[in-house]
XYZ file of C-alpha atoms in Angstrom:
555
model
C -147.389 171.336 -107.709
C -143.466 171.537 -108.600
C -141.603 174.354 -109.442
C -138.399 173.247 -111.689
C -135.516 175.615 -110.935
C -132.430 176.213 -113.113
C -131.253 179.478 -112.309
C -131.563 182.026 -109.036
C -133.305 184.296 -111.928
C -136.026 181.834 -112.826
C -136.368 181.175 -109.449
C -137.240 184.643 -108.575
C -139.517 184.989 -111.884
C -141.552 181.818 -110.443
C -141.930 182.903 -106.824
C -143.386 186.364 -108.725
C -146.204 184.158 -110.028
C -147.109 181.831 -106.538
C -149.410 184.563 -105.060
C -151.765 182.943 -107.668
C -151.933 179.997 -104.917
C -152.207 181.881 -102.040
C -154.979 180.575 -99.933
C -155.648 177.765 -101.179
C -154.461 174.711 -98.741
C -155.262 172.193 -101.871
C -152.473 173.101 -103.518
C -148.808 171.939 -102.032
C -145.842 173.363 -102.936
C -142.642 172.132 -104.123
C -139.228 173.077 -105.716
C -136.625 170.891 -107.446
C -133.037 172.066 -108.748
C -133.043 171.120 -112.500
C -129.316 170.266 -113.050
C -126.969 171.209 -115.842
C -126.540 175.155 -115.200
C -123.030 176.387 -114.426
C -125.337 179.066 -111.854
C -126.563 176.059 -110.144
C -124.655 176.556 -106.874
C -126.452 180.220 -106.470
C -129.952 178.361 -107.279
C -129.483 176.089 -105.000
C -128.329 179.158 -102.503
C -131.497 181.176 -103.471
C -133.801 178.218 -102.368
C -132.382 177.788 -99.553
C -132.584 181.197 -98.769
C -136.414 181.499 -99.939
C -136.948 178.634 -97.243
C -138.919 176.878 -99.669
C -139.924 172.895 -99.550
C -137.063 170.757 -101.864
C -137.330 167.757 -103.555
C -134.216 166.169 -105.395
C -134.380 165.956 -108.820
C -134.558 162.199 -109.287
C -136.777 161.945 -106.754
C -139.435 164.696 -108.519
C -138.563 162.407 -111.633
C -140.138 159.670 -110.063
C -143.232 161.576 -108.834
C -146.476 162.634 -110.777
C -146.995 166.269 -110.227
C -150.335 168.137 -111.108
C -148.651 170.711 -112.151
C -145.030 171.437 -113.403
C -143.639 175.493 -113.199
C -140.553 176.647 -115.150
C -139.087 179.608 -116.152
C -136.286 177.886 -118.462
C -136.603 175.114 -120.976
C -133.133 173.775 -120.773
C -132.052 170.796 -118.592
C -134.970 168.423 -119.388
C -137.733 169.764 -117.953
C -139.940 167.736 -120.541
C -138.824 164.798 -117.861
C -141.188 165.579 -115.454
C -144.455 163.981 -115.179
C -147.485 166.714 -115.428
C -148.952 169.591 -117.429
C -146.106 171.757 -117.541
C -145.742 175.495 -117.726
C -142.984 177.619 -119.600
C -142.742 181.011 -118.450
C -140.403 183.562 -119.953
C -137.476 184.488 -116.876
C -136.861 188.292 -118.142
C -138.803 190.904 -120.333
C -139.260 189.269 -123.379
C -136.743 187.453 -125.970
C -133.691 190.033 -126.496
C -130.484 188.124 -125.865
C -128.708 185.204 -127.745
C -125.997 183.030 -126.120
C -123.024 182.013 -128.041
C -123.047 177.714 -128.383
C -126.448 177.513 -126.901
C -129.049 176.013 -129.033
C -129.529 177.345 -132.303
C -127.553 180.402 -133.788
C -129.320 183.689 -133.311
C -132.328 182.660 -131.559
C -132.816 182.876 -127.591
C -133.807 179.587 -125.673
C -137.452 180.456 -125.412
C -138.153 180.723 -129.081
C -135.849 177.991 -130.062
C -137.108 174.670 -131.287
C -133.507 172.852 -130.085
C -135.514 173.479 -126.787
C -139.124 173.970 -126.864
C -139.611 170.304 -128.570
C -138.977 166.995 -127.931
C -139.142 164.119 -130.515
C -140.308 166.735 -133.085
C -143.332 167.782 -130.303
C -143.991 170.631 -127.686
C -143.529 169.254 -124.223
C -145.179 172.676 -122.706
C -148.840 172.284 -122.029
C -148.688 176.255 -121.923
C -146.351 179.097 -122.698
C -147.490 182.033 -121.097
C -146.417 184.805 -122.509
C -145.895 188.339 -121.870
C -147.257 190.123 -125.176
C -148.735 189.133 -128.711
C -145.562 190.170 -129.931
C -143.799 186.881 -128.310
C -146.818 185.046 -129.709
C -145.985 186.238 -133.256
C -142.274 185.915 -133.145
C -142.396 182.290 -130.934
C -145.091 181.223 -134.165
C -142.319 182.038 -136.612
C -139.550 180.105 -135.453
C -141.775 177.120 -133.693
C -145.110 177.112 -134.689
C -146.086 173.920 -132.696
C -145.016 175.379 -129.612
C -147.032 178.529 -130.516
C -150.388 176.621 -130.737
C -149.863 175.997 -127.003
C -149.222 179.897 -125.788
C -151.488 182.612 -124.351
C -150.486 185.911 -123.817
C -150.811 186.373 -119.602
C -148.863 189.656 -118.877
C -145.890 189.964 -116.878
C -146.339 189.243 -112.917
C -143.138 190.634 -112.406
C -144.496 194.099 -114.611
C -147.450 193.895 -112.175
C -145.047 194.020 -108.878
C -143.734 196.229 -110.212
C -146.416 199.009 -111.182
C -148.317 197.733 -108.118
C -145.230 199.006 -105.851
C -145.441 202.632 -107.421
C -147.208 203.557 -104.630
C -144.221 202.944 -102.178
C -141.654 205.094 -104.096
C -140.793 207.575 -101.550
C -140.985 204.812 -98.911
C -138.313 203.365 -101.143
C -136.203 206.564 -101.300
C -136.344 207.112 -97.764
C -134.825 203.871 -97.138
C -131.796 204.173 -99.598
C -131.528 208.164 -97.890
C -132.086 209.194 -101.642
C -133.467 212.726 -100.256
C -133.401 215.171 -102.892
C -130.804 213.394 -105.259
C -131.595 211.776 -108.204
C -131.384 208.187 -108.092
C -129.549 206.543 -111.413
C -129.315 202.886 -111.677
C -126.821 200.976 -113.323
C -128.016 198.071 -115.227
C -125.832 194.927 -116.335
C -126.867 191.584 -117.441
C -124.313 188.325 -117.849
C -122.080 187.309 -120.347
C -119.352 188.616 -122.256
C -121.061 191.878 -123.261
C -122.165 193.160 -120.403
C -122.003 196.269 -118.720
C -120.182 195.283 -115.750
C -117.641 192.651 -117.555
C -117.056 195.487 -120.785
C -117.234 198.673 -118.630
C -115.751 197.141 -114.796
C -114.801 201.040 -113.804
C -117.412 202.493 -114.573
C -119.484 202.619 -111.341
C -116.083 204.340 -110.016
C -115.909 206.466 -112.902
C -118.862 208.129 -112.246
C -118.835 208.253 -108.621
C -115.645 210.336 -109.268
C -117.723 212.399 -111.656
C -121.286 212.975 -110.543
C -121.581 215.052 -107.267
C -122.978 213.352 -103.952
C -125.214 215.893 -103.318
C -127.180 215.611 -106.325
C -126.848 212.171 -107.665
C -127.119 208.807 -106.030
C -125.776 205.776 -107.987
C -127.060 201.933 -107.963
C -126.149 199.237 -109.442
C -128.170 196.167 -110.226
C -126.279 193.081 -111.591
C -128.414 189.992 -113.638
C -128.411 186.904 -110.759
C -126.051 185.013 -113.124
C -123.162 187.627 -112.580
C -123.891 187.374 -108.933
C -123.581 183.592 -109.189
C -120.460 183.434 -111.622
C -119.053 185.992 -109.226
C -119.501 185.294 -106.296
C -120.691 188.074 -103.268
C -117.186 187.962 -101.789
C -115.640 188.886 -104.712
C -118.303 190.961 -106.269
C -117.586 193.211 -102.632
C -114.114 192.930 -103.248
C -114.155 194.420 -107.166
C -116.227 196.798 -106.169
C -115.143 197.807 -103.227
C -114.088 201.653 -103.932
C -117.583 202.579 -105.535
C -118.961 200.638 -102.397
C -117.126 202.819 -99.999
C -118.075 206.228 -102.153
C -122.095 205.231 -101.678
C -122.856 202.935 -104.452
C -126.100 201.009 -103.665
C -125.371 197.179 -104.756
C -129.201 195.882 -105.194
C -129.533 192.239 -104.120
C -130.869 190.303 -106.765
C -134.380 189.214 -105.290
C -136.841 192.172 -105.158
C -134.558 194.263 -103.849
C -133.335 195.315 -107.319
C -137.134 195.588 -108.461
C -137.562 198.040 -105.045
C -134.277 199.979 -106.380
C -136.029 200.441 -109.904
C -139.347 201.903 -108.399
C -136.986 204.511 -106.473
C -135.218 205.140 -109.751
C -134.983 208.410 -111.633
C -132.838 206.955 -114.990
C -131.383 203.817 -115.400
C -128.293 203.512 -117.655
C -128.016 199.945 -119.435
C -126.628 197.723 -121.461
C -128.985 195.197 -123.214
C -130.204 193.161 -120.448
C -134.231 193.612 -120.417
C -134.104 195.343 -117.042
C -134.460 198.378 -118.688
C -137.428 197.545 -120.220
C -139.609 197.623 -116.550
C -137.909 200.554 -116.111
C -138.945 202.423 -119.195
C -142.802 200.944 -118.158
C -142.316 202.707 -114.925
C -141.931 205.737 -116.760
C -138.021 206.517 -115.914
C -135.529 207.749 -118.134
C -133.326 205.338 -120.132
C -129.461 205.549 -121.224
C -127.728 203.223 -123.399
C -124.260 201.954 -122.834
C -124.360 198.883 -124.843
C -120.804 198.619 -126.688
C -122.374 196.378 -129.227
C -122.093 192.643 -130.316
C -124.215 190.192 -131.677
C -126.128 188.814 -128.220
C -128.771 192.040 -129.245
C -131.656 190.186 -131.055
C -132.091 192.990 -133.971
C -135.842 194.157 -133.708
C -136.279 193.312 -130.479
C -138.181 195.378 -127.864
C -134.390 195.893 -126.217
C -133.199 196.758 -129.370
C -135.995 199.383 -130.048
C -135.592 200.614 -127.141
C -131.483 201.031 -126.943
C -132.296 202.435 -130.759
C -134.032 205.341 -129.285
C -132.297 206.359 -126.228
C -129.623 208.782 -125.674
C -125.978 206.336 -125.255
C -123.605 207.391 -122.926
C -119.829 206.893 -124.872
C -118.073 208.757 -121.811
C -118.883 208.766 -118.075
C -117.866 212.278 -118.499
C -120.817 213.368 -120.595
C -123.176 211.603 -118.023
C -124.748 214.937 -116.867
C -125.432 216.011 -120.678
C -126.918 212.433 -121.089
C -129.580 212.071 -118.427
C -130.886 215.151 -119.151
C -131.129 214.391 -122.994
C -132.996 211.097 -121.653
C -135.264 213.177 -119.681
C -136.257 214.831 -122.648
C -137.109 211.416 -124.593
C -140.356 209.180 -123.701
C -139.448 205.244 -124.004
C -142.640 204.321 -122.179
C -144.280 203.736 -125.278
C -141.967 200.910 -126.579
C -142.027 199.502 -123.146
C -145.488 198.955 -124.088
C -144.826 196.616 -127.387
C -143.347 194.493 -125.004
C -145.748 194.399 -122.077
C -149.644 193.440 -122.358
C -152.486 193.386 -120.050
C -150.742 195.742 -117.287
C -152.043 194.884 -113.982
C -154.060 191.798 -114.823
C -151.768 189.094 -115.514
C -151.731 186.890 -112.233
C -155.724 187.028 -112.514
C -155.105 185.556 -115.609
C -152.557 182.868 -114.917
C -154.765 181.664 -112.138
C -157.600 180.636 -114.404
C -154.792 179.102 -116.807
C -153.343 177.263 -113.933
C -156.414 176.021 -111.916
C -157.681 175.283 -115.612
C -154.317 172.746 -116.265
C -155.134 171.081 -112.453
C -158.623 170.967 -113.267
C -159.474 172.587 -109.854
C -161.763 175.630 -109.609
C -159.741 178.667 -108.066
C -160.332 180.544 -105.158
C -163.050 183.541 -104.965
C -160.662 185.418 -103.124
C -158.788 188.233 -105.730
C -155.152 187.987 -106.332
C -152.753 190.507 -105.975
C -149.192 190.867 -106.158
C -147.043 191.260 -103.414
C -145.504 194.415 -102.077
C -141.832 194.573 -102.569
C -140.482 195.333 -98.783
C -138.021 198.426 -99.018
C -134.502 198.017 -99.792
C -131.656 198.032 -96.958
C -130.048 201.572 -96.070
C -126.596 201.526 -98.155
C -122.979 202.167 -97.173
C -122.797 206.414 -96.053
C -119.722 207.496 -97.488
C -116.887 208.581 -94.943
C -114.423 210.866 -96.575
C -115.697 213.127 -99.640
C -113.302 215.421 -101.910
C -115.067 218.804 -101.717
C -115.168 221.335 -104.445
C -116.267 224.919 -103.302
C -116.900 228.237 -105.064
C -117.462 231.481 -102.166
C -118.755 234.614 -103.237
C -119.339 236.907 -100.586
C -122.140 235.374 -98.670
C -122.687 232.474 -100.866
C -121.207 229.306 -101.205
C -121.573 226.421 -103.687
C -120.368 223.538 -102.671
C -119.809 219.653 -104.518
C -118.611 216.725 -103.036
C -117.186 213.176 -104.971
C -115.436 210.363 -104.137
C -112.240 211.101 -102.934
C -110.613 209.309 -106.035
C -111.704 212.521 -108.363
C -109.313 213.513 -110.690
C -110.797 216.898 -110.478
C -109.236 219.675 -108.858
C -110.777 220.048 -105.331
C -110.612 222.129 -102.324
C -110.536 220.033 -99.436
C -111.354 216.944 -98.279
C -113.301 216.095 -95.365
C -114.096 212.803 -93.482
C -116.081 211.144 -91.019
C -114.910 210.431 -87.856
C -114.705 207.120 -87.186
C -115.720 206.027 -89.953
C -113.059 207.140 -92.484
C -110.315 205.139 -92.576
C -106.914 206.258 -91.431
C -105.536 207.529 -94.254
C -108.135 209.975 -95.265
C -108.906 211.226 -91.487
C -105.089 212.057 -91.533
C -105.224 213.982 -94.412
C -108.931 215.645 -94.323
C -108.939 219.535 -93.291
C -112.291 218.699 -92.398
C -113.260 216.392 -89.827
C -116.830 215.870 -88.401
C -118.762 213.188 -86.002
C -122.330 213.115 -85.457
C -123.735 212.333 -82.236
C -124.769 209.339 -80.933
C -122.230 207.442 -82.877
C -120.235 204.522 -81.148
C -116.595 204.570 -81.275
C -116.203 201.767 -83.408
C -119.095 202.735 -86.076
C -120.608 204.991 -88.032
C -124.153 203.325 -88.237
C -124.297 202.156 -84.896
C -125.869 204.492 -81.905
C -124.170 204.699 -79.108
C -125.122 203.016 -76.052
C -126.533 204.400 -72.467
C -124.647 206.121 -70.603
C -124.004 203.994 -67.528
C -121.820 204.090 -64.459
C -118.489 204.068 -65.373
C -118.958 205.217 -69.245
C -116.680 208.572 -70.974
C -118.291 210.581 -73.187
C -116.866 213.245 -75.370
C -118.955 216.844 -75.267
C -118.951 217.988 -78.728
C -116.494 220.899 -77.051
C -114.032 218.686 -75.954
C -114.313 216.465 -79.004
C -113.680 219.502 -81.683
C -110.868 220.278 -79.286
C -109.230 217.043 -79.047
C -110.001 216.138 -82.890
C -107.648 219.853 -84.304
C -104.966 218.977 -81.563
C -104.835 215.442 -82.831
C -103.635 216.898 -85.874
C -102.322 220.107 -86.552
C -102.921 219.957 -90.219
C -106.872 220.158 -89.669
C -108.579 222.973 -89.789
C -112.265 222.465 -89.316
C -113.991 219.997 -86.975
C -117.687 219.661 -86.200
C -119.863 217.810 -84.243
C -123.310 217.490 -86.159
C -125.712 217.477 -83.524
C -128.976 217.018 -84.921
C -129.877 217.352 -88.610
C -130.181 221.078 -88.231
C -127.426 222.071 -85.839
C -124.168 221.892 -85.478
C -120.884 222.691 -83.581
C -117.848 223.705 -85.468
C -114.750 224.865 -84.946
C -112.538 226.333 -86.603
C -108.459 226.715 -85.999
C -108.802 230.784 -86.144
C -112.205 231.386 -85.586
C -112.891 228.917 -82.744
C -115.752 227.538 -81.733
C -119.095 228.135 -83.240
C -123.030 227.374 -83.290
C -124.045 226.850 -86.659
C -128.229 226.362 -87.636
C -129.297 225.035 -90.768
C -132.725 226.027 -92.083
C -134.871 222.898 -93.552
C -135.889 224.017 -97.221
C -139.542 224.084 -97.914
C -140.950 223.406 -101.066
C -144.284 222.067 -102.593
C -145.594 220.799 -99.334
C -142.240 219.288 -98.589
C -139.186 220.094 -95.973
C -136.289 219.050 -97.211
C -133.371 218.996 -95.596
C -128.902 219.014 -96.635
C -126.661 216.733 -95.447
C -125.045 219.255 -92.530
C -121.473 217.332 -93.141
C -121.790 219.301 -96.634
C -122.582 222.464 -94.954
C -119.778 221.756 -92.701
C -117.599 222.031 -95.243
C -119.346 225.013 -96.582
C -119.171 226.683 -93.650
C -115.179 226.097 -93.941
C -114.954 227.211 -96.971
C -116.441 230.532 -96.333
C -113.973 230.693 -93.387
C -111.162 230.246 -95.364
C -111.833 232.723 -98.116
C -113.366 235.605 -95.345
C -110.386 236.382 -93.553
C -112.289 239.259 -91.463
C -114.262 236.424 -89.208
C -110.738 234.179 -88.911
C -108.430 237.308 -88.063
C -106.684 237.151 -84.642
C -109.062 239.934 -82.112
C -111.872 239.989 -84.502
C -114.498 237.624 -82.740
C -117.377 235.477 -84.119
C -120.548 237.875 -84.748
C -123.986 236.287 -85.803
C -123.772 235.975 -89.655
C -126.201 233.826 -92.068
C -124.557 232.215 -95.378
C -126.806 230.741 -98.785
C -125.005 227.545 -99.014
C -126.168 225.948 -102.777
C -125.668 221.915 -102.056
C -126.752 219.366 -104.558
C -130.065 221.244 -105.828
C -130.947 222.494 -102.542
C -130.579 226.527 -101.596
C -130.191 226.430 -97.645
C -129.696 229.333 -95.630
C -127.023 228.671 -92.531
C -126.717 231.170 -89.638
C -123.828 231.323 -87.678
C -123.521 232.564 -84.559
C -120.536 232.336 -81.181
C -120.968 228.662 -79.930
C -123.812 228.519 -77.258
C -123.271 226.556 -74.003
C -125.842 223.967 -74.794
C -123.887 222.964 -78.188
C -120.695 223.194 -76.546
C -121.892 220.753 -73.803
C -123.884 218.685 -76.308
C -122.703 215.144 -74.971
C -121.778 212.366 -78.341
C-alpha cells in the first residue's frame, strides 16, 4: 500500500487513518513525497520525523500498488498505478485559494482536480458527511458517484481522547486556568499573518492566574515559516507562557485540554466546537470563506472578538452560545468511521480484514510549556485581603510591582523586580532543571542565606522568597525580615487545588507594603493569616516569624 504525501497536513490526516492496518502483516506500508507543493521541504521533514518507509516518487511511479492513500488531489496523484483513495486533509470544504484551480471552489470539490481526461481518477472519496456528498455532486457529479460518507478519523481521535483531558491539563500546568486556544490557518487571511500581535496582545491583557493561552498554527504556516523563525516572531508571547502546539497531535491534545478556542476560518474550530468548547471569531473577512459552509455557519453564529481588549466580555458571551450543533452538519457517524474505512479499504484490495476491532489511537500528552520568569503584578489590599493579577511584563496597564524568577528571568527584569523568588531544587543555570546531589565539594544556598544575599544584591528589592514546596515558603522582607509563610490547598468538589505560591509571594508583599504596623522598625512579626484572591482561587495564607527548618531549608 502507498501513501502519496503533499503536505505535512495530509500527512498527518493519513497517519490518522493507518490504525485501520494495524495487525495485519499482509499489508506493507509505504510513503512517497508527491512533488509540486511549495510546503514540500516540511513534508519531507514530517516523514522523516514519523520514521516511516520512503519510496521516491518516480520510483512509486514505476510500481503497482494495491492500494494508493491521499489526502490532496493536486500534483498528479492520478499517476500512480492502483485503486486510489481521496481523503479530505481538514474538516470539510471551507477555504478557497487564490490562482488555484477554479475560482471559488476548494481543491476537493473542484473538477480542475478531481478528473482527468474528463474522468474521476479516485476509486473512492471518503467523505466526512452527506453534506460533502451533496455539495461534491453539484460541482462534479462523476466524482460524486465514487464517494461514501466514512466519518472523520481525525473527529474520532479526537472524541476518543476526551477521556485524557485532565491528563492533558496537567501536562501543560493548566491548573485552575482556563485554557484558550488560538487558532490560525495559512494564507493571506489568516489569523497569525492579519493579527501577528495578537498572542502578545492578550498575554498583556488576560491575567496569568486565570487564563492560559495556546496557539495552534495550520502545518503550512509552520512550513512557510520556518520553527526558527516562528520562535523568533514569537518570542515575547513565548517567554510570557504561550503554549506553541506542534503541529502533529500535539495541537489535537491542546484542543481536548481547551476551554474556548478563538479562530479565524481555518476548520480547526470546527473539532473544537464537536468537543463541545466555546468558539470566538476573529476572522477579518475576505473571500477564502466558502459562503454556506460549515466554517461559515459556524463563524456566523459565534461571538467575534474586534479588540483583544474585550476578550474577557467575549469568552464569556461564547460560553453562553452552543456551536456543537453545527459542528454536527459537518461531522457524521461520530466514533465509527475507521470501522468503516476498513471495510472500504480491505474491500478496494480485495482482502478480508482483520477480526480484531479498530480503534483510534490515544493522543500522548503535550510537552510542559515555557513557565514565565518575570510577571507585572497588579494588587488591590484591603485589610486582610488581597487580590492579586499578574501579566506579561509588557502590560500597558498600570501595575504594582514586578516580580521575577531567579534565575530564570533575564537580567534586566531581575534588576528591576521588587520581588524576587527561587524555588528549591533549581540548578543555577535553569529554571526547569533540578538540581543535582549534593556531593563532596558542592555549595548550596539555605533559603536564609539566599533571601539574604538576593536583597543585598540589590538594594532596590524589597521582597525575596524561597518557595519551598508548593505550600510553603520563606520570605523576606526589607522591614519585616524573615518570615514562614503556609499556603492552604483549596478544596472543592472532590478536588485540592492549589496557587502558584510565586503569586502569593507577591501577595504577601503587597500586604506588607500597604500594613505598615507588621514593617515598622520594633514591631516584630506575629502569626497573622491573609485571604489572598489569585486567578479564581480564594486561598487562605498564614504567616508566621520564620521557623528554623525554613530558614535552613537547603536549594
Amino acid at each position: 500500500m502507498l501513501v502519496a504525501v503533499r503536505s505535512a497536513g495530509a500527512l498527518h490526516r493519513l497517519l490518522d487513518v493507518l490504525p485501520v492496518f494495524d495487525g495485519d502483516e499482509r499489508v506493507a506500508v509505504r510513503f512517497t513525497l508527491v512533488p509540486g507543493s511549495e510546503f514540500a521541504v516540511e513534508a519531507l521533514a514530517a516523514l522523516d520525523r514519523s520514521g516511516v518507509r520512503t519510496l521516491a516518487w518516480e520510483e512509486a511511479l514505476d510500481r503497482a500498488h494495491d492500494l494508493v492513500l491521499t489526502a490532496s488531489p493536486k500534483g498528479a496523484p492520478q499517476a500512480l498505478s492502483g485503486p486510489r483513495v481521496l481523503l479530505p486533509h481538514g474538516a470539510g470544504f471551507n477555504k478557497t485559494v487564490d490562482g488555484d484551480g477554479s475560482p471559488r471552489l476548494p481543491s476537493g470539490l473542484d473538477p480542475y482536480y478531481l478528473l482527468a481526461d474528463g474522468k474521476p481518477w479516485a476509486s473512492l472519496h471518503a467523505l466526512a458527511h452527506d453534506e460533502q456528498v451533496a455539495r461534491l455532486t453539484a460541482y462534479c457529479p462523476q466524482a460524486a458517484a465514487r464517494a461514501t460518507v466514512v466519518g472523520d478519523p481525525t473527529l474520532d481521535r479526537l472524541l476518543d481522547s476526551q477521556v485524557r483531558r485532565e491528563e492533558h491539563r496537567s501536562a501543560l500546568g493548566t491548573g485552575s486556568r482556563r485554557l484558550i486556544v488560538l487558532t490560525s490557518t495559512w494564507g493571506p487571511e489568516s489569523l497569525l499573518r492579519r493579527r501577528p500581535g495578537l498572542p502578545a496582545e492578550l498575554l498583556g491583557l488576560l491575567p496569568h492566574d486565570a487564563y492560559q493561552l495556546a496557539l495552534v498554527l495550520h502545518p503550512n504556516e509552520y512550513s512557510r515559516i520556518g520553527s526558527f523563525d516562528l520562535s523568533r516572531q514569537l518570542a515575547p508571547a513565548l517567554r510570557a507562557g504561550l503554549v506553541l502546539a506542534g503541529p502533529y497531535e500535539e495541537w489535537a491534545a491542546v484542543l481536548v485540554a481547551a476551554d474556548a478556542v478563538i479562530t479565524d476560518h481555518g476548520s480547526t474550530a470546527l473539532y473544537a466546537a464537536a468537543l463541545g468548547r466555546a468558539v470566538v471569531g476573529a476572522y477579518d473577512g475576505g473571500h477564502e470563506l466558502i459562503p454556506d459552509s460549515p466554517m461559515a455557519r459556524l463563524l456566523a453564529r459565534a461571538p467575534r472578538l474586534s479588540a483583544a481588549a474585550d476578550a474577557p466580555d467575549v469568552l464569556r458571551a461564547a460560553e453562553a452560545r452552543d456551536v456543537t450543533g453545527l459542528a454536527h452538519k459537518a461531522f457524521a457517524r461520530p466514533g465509527r468511521s475507521l470501522s468503516r474505512l476498513r471495510t472500504e479499504l480491505y474491500r478496494l484490495m480485495e482482502l478480508e480484514p482483520r477480526a480484531a476491532p479498530v480503534a483510534p489511537r490515544p493522543l500522548p500528552p503535550p510537552a510542559a510549556p515555557r513557565r514565565p520568569a518575570a510577571f507585572a503584578v497588579r494588587a488591590d489590599v484591603s485589610g486582610h485581603r488581597i487580590a492579586v493579577a499578574r501579566f506579561s511584563p509588557t502590560t500597558s496597564g498600570a501595575v504594582h510591582h514586578l516580580a521575577a524568577e531567579h534565575p530564570a528571568a533575564d537580567r534586566r527584569e531581575s534588576q528591576s523586580a521588587a520581588v524576587v523568588w527561587r524555588r528549591a531544587g533549581t540548578a543555577a543555570g535553569s529554571s526547569a532543571r533540578p538540581a543535582p546531589f549534593a556531593v563532596p565539594g558542592s555549595v548550596a544556598w539555605t533559603a536564609a542565606g539566599w533571601t539574604a544575599f538576593a536583597l543585598e544584591e540589590h538594594p532596590g528589592r524589597r521582597t525575596a522568597a524561597a518557595v519551598l514546596t508548593p505550600d510553603r515558603v520563606l520570605l523576606r522582607h526589607h522591614a519585616a525580615g524573615p518570615l514562614s509563610v503556609r499556603v492552604e490547598p483549596c478544596r472543592t468538589a472532590g478536588r485540592v487545588l492549589r496557587a502558584d505560591p510565586a503569586a502569593v509571594v507577591s501577595a504577601v508583599h503587597a500586604w506588607l507594603a500597604a500594613d505598615t504596623a507588621h514593617t515598622a522598625p520594633g514591631k516584630g512579626a506575629h502569626p497573622v493569616t491573609l485571604v489572598c484572591d489569585i486567578g479564581g482561587l480564594r486561598v487562605r495564607v498564614h504567616l508566621a516569624p520564620a521557623d528554623e527548618a525554613d530558614l535552613d531549608h537547603e536549594l
